[in-house]
Every structure is written in C-alpha cells, then in structure tokens.
PDB file of C-alpha atoms in Angstrom:
ATOM      1  CA  GLU W1103      52.662  59.100  42.680  1.00 55.00           C
ATOM      2  CA  THR W1104      49.657  59.579  40.388  1.00 65.00           C
ATOM      3  CA  HIS W1105      50.704  56.520  38.518  1.00 68.00           C
ATOM      4  CA  LYS W1106      50.913  54.431  41.354  1.00 67.00           C
ATOM      5  CA  TYR W1107      47.546  55.829  43.173  1.00 69.00           C
ATOM      6  CA  ASN W1108      45.933  54.676  40.156  1.00 75.00           C
ATOM      7  CA  THR W1109      47.811  51.416  39.949  1.00 80.00           C
ATOM      8  CA  LEU W1110      46.632  50.524  43.327  1.00 77.00           C
ATOM      9  CA  ILE W1111      43.316  51.421  42.602  1.00 80.00           C
ATOM     10  CA  HIS W1112      42.968  49.316  39.905  1.00 83.00           C
ATOM     11  CA  HIS W1113      44.723  46.231  42.045  1.00 81.00           C
ATOM     12  CA  LEU W1114      42.145  47.038  44.531  1.00 80.00           C
ATOM     13  CA  ASP W1115      39.075  47.364  42.097  1.00 83.00           C
ATOM     14  CA  ARG W1116      39.779  44.035  40.028  1.00 85.00           C
ATOM     15  CA  TRP W1117      39.679  42.177  43.381  1.00 84.00           C
ATOM     16  CA  LYS W1118      36.687  43.134  44.644  1.00 84.00           C
ATOM     17  CA  SER W1119      34.570  42.918  41.252  1.00 85.00           C
ATOM     18  CA  THR W1120      36.154  39.547  40.868  1.00 86.00           C
ATOM     19  CA  THR W1121      35.092  38.710  44.666  1.00 86.00           C
ATOM     20  CA  LEU W1122      31.883  40.717  44.738  1.00 83.00           C
ATOM     21  CA  SER W1123      29.644  37.538  44.240  1.00 81.00           C
ATOM     22  CA  SER W1124      31.078  35.546  46.796  1.00 81.00           C
ATOM     23  CA  ARG W1125      30.412  38.549  49.567  1.00 78.00           C
ATOM     24  CA  ARG W1126      26.804  37.531  49.907  1.00 76.00           C
ATOM     25  CA  VAL W1127      25.669  36.102  52.882  1.00 69.00           C
ATOM     26  CA  GLY W1128      25.462  32.255  52.684  1.00 72.00           C
ATOM     27  CA  ASP W1129      27.869  32.274  49.773  1.00 78.00           C
ATOM     28  CA  GLN W1130      29.886  28.566  49.774  1.00 82.00           C
ATOM     29  CA  TYR W1131      32.854  30.229  49.642  1.00 83.00           C
ATOM     30  CA  SER W1132      32.596  33.524  51.823  1.00 82.00           C
ATOM     31  CA  LYS W1133      34.952  31.490  54.578  1.00 85.00           C
ATOM     32  CA  GLU W1134      37.323  30.854  52.226  1.00 87.00           C
ATOM     33  CA  LEU W1135      37.507  34.482  50.600  1.00 87.00           C
ATOM     34  CA  GLN W1136      38.163  35.995  54.231  1.00 86.00           C
ATOM     35  CA  GLU W1137      40.841  33.399  55.278  1.00 88.00           C
ATOM     36  CA  ILE W1138      42.517  34.639  51.702  1.00 89.00           C
ATOM     37  CA  GLU W1139      42.274  38.335  52.646  1.00 86.00           C
ATOM     38  CA  THR W1140      43.148  37.495  56.427  1.00 87.00           C
ATOM     39  CA  ALA W1141      46.410  35.659  55.134  1.00 87.00           C
ATOM     40  CA  ILE W1142      47.661  38.070  52.558  1.00 87.00           C
ATOM     41  CA  LEU W1143      46.159  41.595  54.441  1.00 83.00           C
ATOM     42  CA  LEU W1144      47.385  40.905  57.982  1.00 82.00           C
ATOM     43  CA  GLU W1145      49.335  38.113  58.578  1.00 81.00           C
ATOM     44  CA  ARG W1146      51.257  38.680  55.015  1.00 83.00           C
ATOM     45  CA  LYS W1147      51.896  35.148  53.837  1.00 85.00           C
ATOM     46  CA  GLU W1148      50.928  32.824  51.067  1.00 88.00           C
ATOM     47  CA  PRO W1149      47.601  31.329  51.683  1.00 88.00           C
ATOM     48  CA  ARG W1150      47.533  27.790  51.959  1.00 87.00           C
ATOM     49  CA  GLN W1151      47.129  25.425  48.692  1.00 89.00           C
ATOM     50  CA  GLU W1152      43.319  24.499  49.180  1.00 89.00           C
ATOM     51  CA  LEU W1153      42.304  28.087  49.437  1.00 89.00           C
ATOM     52  CA  LEU W1154      44.553  29.004  45.915  1.00 89.00           C
ATOM     53  CA  ASP W1155      42.464  26.134  44.566  1.00 89.00           C
ATOM     54  CA  VAL W1156      39.128  27.922  45.540  1.00 88.00           C
ATOM     55  CA  ALA W1157      40.046  31.025  44.359  1.00 88.00           C
ATOM     56  CA  ILE W1158      40.808  29.687  40.871  1.00 89.00           C
ATOM     57  CA  GLU W1159      37.644  28.141  41.033  1.00 88.00           C
ATOM     58  CA  ALA W1160      35.596  30.759  41.850  1.00 87.00           C
ATOM     59  CA  GLY W1161      37.560  33.018  39.434  1.00 88.00           C
ATOM     60  CA  TRP W1162      38.990  35.478  41.898  1.00 89.00           C
ATOM     61  CA  ASP W1163      41.977  37.424  40.891  1.00 88.00           C
ATOM     62  CA  ILE W1164      44.464  36.865  43.959  1.00 87.00           C
ATOM     63  CA  ASP W1165      47.083  38.067  41.898  1.00 88.00           C
ATOM     64  CA  ALA W1166      45.418  41.501  42.329  1.00 87.00           C
ATOM     65  CA  LEU W1167      45.267  41.415  46.189  1.00 86.00           C
ATOM     66  CA  LYS W1168      48.688  40.527  46.167  1.00 87.00           C
ATOM     67  CA  ASN W1169      50.241  43.412  44.262  1.00 85.00           C
ATOM     68  CA  TRP W1170      47.930  45.607  46.141  1.00 83.00           C
ATOM     69  CA  ALA W1171      49.419  44.157  49.617  1.00 84.00           C
ATOM     70  CA  ASN W1172      52.874  44.098  48.247  1.00 83.00           C
ATOM     71  CA  GLU W1173      52.598  47.747  46.840  1.00 78.00           C
ATOM     72  CA  THR W1174      50.995  49.217  50.102  1.00 74.00           C
ATOM     73  CA  ARG W1175      53.520  47.427  52.469  1.00 65.00           C
ATOM     74  CA  VAL W1176      55.312  49.669  54.935  1.00 50.00           C
ATOM     75  CA  GLU W1177      57.746  49.332  57.271  1.00 43.00           C
ATOM     76  CA  ALA W1178      56.975  48.642  61.059  1.00 43.00           C
ATOM     77  CA  PRO W1179      55.995  51.720  63.054  1.00 46.00           C
ATOM     78  CA  GLU W1180      56.514  52.654  65.873  1.00 49.00           C
ATOM     79  CA  GLU W1181      55.046  50.914  69.117  1.00 48.00           C
ATOM     80  CA  GLY W1182      50.950  52.670  69.302  1.00 48.00           C
ATOM     81  CA  ALA W1183      51.227  53.547  66.111  1.00 45.00           C
ATOM     82  CA  ILE W1184      48.501  52.522  63.433  1.00 45.00           C
ATOM     83  CA  THR W1185      50.205  50.269  61.063  1.00 48.00           C
ATOM     84  CA  GLY W1186      49.274  49.632  57.357  1.00 49.00           C
ATOM     85  CA  ASP W1187      47.497  46.367  57.764  1.00 51.00           C
ATOM     86  CA  GLU W1188      45.566  47.327  60.605  1.00 55.00           C
ATOM     87  CA  THR W1189      44.185  50.179  58.141  1.00 55.00           C
ATOM     88  CA  VAL W1190      43.975  47.376  55.324  1.00 56.00           C
ATOM     89  CA  LEU W1191      42.148  45.186  57.934  1.00 57.00           C
ATOM     90  CA  ASN W1192      39.968  47.620  59.239  1.00 59.00           C
ATOM     91  CA  ALA W1193      39.091  48.359  56.039  1.00 58.00           C
ATOM     92  CA  THR W1194      38.115  44.726  55.410  1.00 60.00           C
ATOM     93  CA  ARG W1195      36.143  44.118  58.250  1.00 61.00           C
ATOM     94  CA  SER W1196      33.755  47.399  57.392  1.00 60.00           C
ATOM     95  CA  PHE W1197      33.254  46.400  54.092  1.00 58.00           C
ATOM     96  CA  TRP W1198      32.336  43.046  55.223  1.00 58.00           C
ATOM     97  CA  LYS W1199      30.300  44.234  57.497  1.00 63.00           C
ATOM     98  CA  ALA W1200      28.217  46.663  55.710  1.00 59.00           C
ATOM     99  CA  THR W1201      27.591  44.421  52.997  1.00 62.00           C
ATOM    100  CA  GLU W1202      26.133  41.689  55.078  1.00 63.00           C
ATOM    101  CA  ILE W1203      23.971  43.976  56.988  1.00 65.00           C
ATOM    102  CA  THR W1204      22.861  45.458  53.346  1.00 70.00           C
ATOM    103  CA  LEU W1205      22.319  41.866  52.179  1.00 71.00           C
ATOM    104  CA  GLU W1206      20.388  40.832  55.447  1.00 74.00           C
ATOM    105  CA  THR W1207      18.099  43.833  55.621  1.00 76.00           C
ATOM    106  CA  GLY W1208      17.250  43.069  52.012  1.00 77.00           C
ATOM    107  CA  LEU W1209      16.908  39.882  52.663  1.00 79.00           C
ATOM    108  CA  HIS W1210      14.308  40.609  55.961  1.00 80.00           C
ATOM    109  CA  ILE W1211      12.372  42.672  53.405  1.00 85.00           C
ATOM    110  CA  VAL W1212      12.169  40.499  50.532  1.00 85.00           C
ATOM    111  CA  LEU W1213      10.618  37.795  53.171  1.00 85.00           C
ATOM    112  CA  PHE W1214       8.740  40.089  54.807  1.00 83.00           C
ATOM    113  CA  LEU W1215       6.812  41.428  51.832  1.00 86.00           C
ATOM    114  CA  LEU W1216       6.480  37.997  50.325  1.00 87.00           C
ATOM    115  CA  LEU W1217       4.947  36.170  53.865  1.00 84.00           C
ATOM    116  CA  THR W1218       2.480  39.422  53.624  1.00 84.00           C
ATOM    117  CA  GLY W1219       1.415  39.040  49.635  1.00 85.00           C
ATOM    118  CA  LEU W1220       1.020  35.185  50.680  1.00 84.00           C
ATOM    119  CA  PHE W1221      -1.241  36.101  53.675  1.00 81.00           C
ATOM    120  CA  ILE W1222      -3.280  38.818  52.104  1.00 83.00           C
ATOM    121  CA  ALA W1223      -3.779  36.299  48.745  1.00 83.00           C
ATOM    122  CA  GLY W1224      -5.392  33.430  51.268  1.00 80.00           C
ATOM    123  CA  ALA W1225      -7.572  36.203  52.761  1.00 77.00           C
ATOM    124  CA  VAL W1226      -8.613  36.728  49.216  1.00 78.00           C
ATOM    125  CA  VAL W1227      -8.899  33.368  47.919  1.00 77.00           C
ATOM    126  CA  ASN W1228     -10.782  32.045  51.069  1.00 72.00           C
ATOM    127  CA  GLY W1229     -13.789  34.503  49.905  1.00 69.00           C
ATOM    128  CA  GLY W1230     -16.454  32.376  50.748  1.00 72.00           C
ATOM    129  CA  ASN W1231     -19.540  32.702  52.765  1.00 74.00           C
ATOM    130  CA  ASP W1232     -19.256  28.905  54.203  1.00 73.00           C
ATOM    131  CA  LYS W1233     -17.859  28.520  57.640  1.00 77.00           C
ATOM    132  CA  VAL W1234     -14.441  26.944  56.226  1.00 78.00           C
ATOM    133  CA  SER W1235     -13.577  29.763  54.502  1.00 79.00           C
ATOM    134  CA  ILE W1236     -14.386  32.391  56.909  1.00 78.00           C
ATOM    135  CA  ASN W1237     -12.116  30.348  59.592  1.00 82.00           C
ATOM    136  CA  TYR W1238      -9.309  30.187  56.872  1.00 83.00           C
ATOM    137  CA  ARG W1239      -9.644  34.276  56.384  1.00 84.00           C
ATOM    138  CA  THR W1240      -9.925  34.887  60.020  1.00 85.00           C
ATOM    139  CA  GLN W1241      -6.394  33.073  60.298  1.00 86.00           C
ATOM    140  CA  PHE W1242      -4.819  35.016  57.437  1.00 86.00           C
ATOM    141  CA  LEU W1243      -5.898  38.032  58.683  1.00 87.00           C
ATOM    142  CA  SER W1244      -5.172  36.907  62.444  1.00 88.00           C
ATOM    143  CA  ALA W1245      -1.385  36.197  60.687  1.00 87.00           C
ATOM    144  CA  LEU W1246      -1.059  40.048  59.049  1.00 87.00           C
ATOM    145  CA  LEU W1247      -2.101  41.772  62.323  1.00 88.00           C
ATOM    146  CA  SER W1248      -0.144  39.399  64.424  1.00 89.00           C
ATOM    147  CA  PRO W1249       3.280  41.501  64.124  1.00 87.00           C
ATOM    148  CA  PHE W1250       1.791  44.518  65.691  1.00 90.00           C
ATOM    149  CA  GLY W1251       0.827  42.818  68.505  1.00 91.00           C
ATOM    150  CA  THR W1252       4.164  41.511  68.908  1.00 90.00           C
ATOM    151  CA  LEU W1253       5.717  44.938  68.697  1.00 90.00           C
ATOM    152  CA  THR W1254       3.425  46.293  70.979  1.00 92.00           C
ATOM    153  CA  ARG W1255       4.101  44.680  73.533  1.00 92.00           C
ATOM    154  CA  TYR W1256       7.969  44.679  73.090  1.00 90.00           C
ATOM    155  CA  TYR W1257       7.737  48.493  73.443  1.00 90.00           C
ATOM    156  CA  LEU W1258       5.637  48.597  76.803  1.00 90.00           C
ATOM    157  CA  SER W1259       8.046  45.782  78.203  1.00 89.00           C
ATOM    158  CA  LYS W1260      10.271  49.023  78.468  1.00 87.00           C
ATOM    159  CA  LEU W1261       8.333  50.343  81.203  1.00 87.00           C
ATOM    160  CA  ASN W1262       9.198  47.382  83.501  1.00 85.00           C
ATOM    161  CA  GLY W1263      11.608  48.856  85.972  1.00 79.00           C
ATOM    162  CA  SER W1264       9.925  52.481  85.611  1.00 81.00           C
ATOM    163  CA  ILE W1265       9.056  52.594  88.859  1.00 81.00           C
ATOM    164  CA  LYS W1266      11.342  53.336  91.123  1.00 78.00           C
ATOM    165  CA  ARG W1267       9.953  53.353  94.542  1.00 79.00           C
ATOM    166  CA  ARG W1268      11.160  50.482  96.563  1.00 78.00           C
ATOM    167  CA  GLU W1269       7.700  48.596  97.426  1.00 79.00           C
ATOM    168  CA  TRP W1270       6.214  48.610  94.023  1.00 80.00           C
ATOM    169  CA  GLU W1271       9.908  48.228  91.831  1.00 78.00           C
ATOM    170  CA  TRP W1272       9.054  44.653  91.527  1.00 81.00           C
ATOM    171  CA  LEU W1273       5.741  45.174  89.220  1.00 84.00           C
ATOM    172  CA  PRO W1274       6.097  45.242  85.881  1.00 87.00           C
ATOM    173  CA  VAL W1275       4.165  47.570  84.714  1.00 88.00           C
ATOM    174  CA  GLY W1276       5.108  46.878  80.863  1.00 89.00           C
ATOM    175  CA  THR W1277       3.928  43.362  80.917  1.00 91.00           C
ATOM    176  CA  LEU W1278       1.056  44.039  82.953  1.00 91.00           C
ATOM    177  CA  ALA W1279       0.097  46.871  80.914  1.00 92.00           C
ATOM    178  CA  ALA W1280       0.073  44.508  77.456  1.00 92.00           C
ATOM    179  CA  ASN W1281      -1.826  41.764  79.721  1.00 93.00           C
ATOM    180  CA  LEU W1282      -4.721  43.877  80.452  1.00 93.00           C
ATOM    181  CA  ALA W1283      -4.958  45.428  77.093  1.00 93.00           C
ATOM    182  CA  ALA W1284      -4.739  42.153  75.455  1.00 92.00           C
ATOM    183  CA  ALA W1285      -7.736  40.887  77.757  1.00 93.00           C
ATOM    184  CA  SER W1286      -9.757  44.124  76.927  1.00 93.00           C
ATOM    185  CA  ILE W1287      -9.233  44.382  73.379  1.00 92.00           C
ATOM    186  CA  SER W1288     -10.491  40.634  73.065  1.00 92.00           C
ATOM    187  CA  ALA W1289     -13.391  41.197  75.549  1.00 92.00           C
ATOM    188  CA  ILE W1290     -14.508  44.276  73.255  1.00 92.00           C
ATOM    189  CA  MET W1291     -14.020  42.455  69.806  1.00 90.00           C
ATOM    190  CA  ALA W1292     -15.905  39.316  70.982  1.00 89.00           C
ATOM    191  CA  ALA W1293     -18.962  41.996  71.892  1.00 90.00           C
ATOM    192  CA  VAL W1294     -18.500  43.615  68.987  1.00 90.00           C
ATOM    193  CA  SER W1295     -18.710  40.631  66.746  1.00 87.00           C
ATOM    194  CA  LEU W1296     -21.612  39.492  68.611  1.00 86.00           C
ATOM    195  CA  ARG W1297     -23.465  42.968  67.282  1.00 86.00           C
ATOM    196  CA  ILE W1298     -22.409  42.511  64.217  1.00 84.00           C
ATOM    197  CA  ASN W1299     -25.353  41.099  61.247  1.00 82.00           C
ATOM    198  CA  PRO W1300     -24.334  37.804  60.517  1.00 76.00           C
ATOM    199  CA  ALA W1301     -23.747  38.718  56.675  1.00 77.00           C
ATOM    200  CA  ARG W1302     -21.571  40.895  57.024  1.00 82.00           C
ATOM    201  CA  HIS W1303     -18.676  37.864  56.876  1.00 80.00           C
ATOM    202  CA  VAL W1304     -15.640  40.485  56.382  1.00 80.00           C
ATOM    203  CA  ALA W1305     -16.203  42.640  59.473  1.00 85.00           C
ATOM    204  CA  LYS W1306     -16.942  39.394  61.379  1.00 84.00           C
ATOM    205  CA  ALA W1307     -13.313  37.752  60.639  1.00 85.00           C
ATOM    206  CA  PHE W1308     -11.829  41.415  61.085  1.00 86.00           C
ATOM    207  CA  CYS W1309     -12.884  41.374  64.902  1.00 89.00           C
ATOM    208  CA  GLY W1310     -11.964  37.884  65.034  1.00 88.00           C
ATOM    209  CA  ALA W1311      -8.415  38.685  63.366  1.00 88.00           C
ATOM    210  CA  ILE W1312      -8.272  41.718  65.939  1.00 91.00           C
ATOM    211  CA  LYS W1313      -9.299  39.006  68.958  1.00 91.00           C
ATOM    212  CA  THR W1314      -6.686  36.289  67.545  1.00 89.00           C
ATOM    213  CA  GLY W1315      -3.804  37.762  65.525  1.00 90.00           C
ATOM    214  CA  TYR W1316      -3.000  41.573  67.281  1.00 90.00           C
ATOM    215  CA  ALA W1317      -4.499  41.088  71.218  1.00 91.00           C
ATOM    216  CA  GLY W1318      -3.327  37.234  70.893  1.00 89.00           C
ATOM    217  CA  CYS W1319       0.122  38.561  70.641  1.00 89.00           C
ATOM    218  CA  LEU W1320       0.120  41.445  72.841  1.00 85.00           C
TER     219      LEU W1320
END
C-alpha cells in the first residue's frame, strides 16, 4: 500500500510539475490543458490527437496523468455515493480556481503598484513652478486620490435602501450623502486654495487634487 501510494504521488507530482507553467492565467495552452484533464480524469477516454500534439509541444508528461488515472480507477459505486472521478474532478477544479485567484490577485497588486509609482513619478518630475508643471502635478495627484473617492462612494452606496419607512424608502441615502460630501469638499478645497500663498505650489496642487480627484470621484 505504501509503495502504491508513493507511486501515485510520483505520477501526480510529475504531471503537476510539467504543466505548472501552463496553468498561468492567459497561457496559450491553458484551454487545451483543461480539455486533456477533463478527458482523462472525468470522461476516462483518450484525448483527441490535436490535444496530444499540444501536450508533446508543451512538454507535458501526459503518461504520468494516464498512469495516475488508471491506478486510481474504481468500480461504479452505488447511486448517490461520491465517485473517485468526482473526487478527482473536484480536486482539479479547486486547484485551477486557487491558482487563478492567486495569479489574478498578484497581477492586480503589481498593476496597482506600477500605476501608483508612475503617478508619483509624474508628480515629482513635474516639480516646476510654471503653470504647465503645476497643472500636470495636480492631475497626477488627482489620479492618486481618485480611487479613494470611488471606494468612499461604494461604501456609502450600501446605505441605499436602509430607510424602511414607506414614504422615504425611495430615497437613495448613500448616493445623496456621497453627492453632498463631494460638493462640500469641492467648495471647501476651492476656498482653502484661495487662502493659500501662491508661492506654496505643492499645497495648492494638493487642494486641487482633493477637489478634482477625491471629490470628483466621490
């Protein structure tokens, strides 16, 4: 039993290691990989020749998957029982889902950091005191603050429908609060900007960014 278990683990590890690079989101062979696993693990049949050619080209050890599937094959169980095929399929689906979620999350984080870095760099590079530099600096800072305005509006929108009284249940409280807050912040920042010394270009740029970026997306 121990030898058989180790053999099964070897086959499965071999298959996973040779196909790992093709499990990335957007990989050119990801669709073919899923079709091969479905054919061998679920349908218990030989994949069509085009899929076998792709497996050879991609360097997948398809024999390892076949050996693992053959050695874990079980007789048809009673109706309602969980079959070995179902267990394998569920495990395969869970693996794919976890892999895709991890890769997508990592991609989003990388893109967020990249864009944040670009906006900060843009604000730093345009550090002059002329009107063009001040305008560009304000726009870059606005882009940095705009996601926070969007998130604030999103969470405020959850208040919509919170009023249960029949005569007021039509009122979108969250949307109204977001609009009032945006208008108030814009007016306050405009007033503050007028009181700031014109020589304090960075302070004026931040006021403009809060008004245009945060309040504009709120």
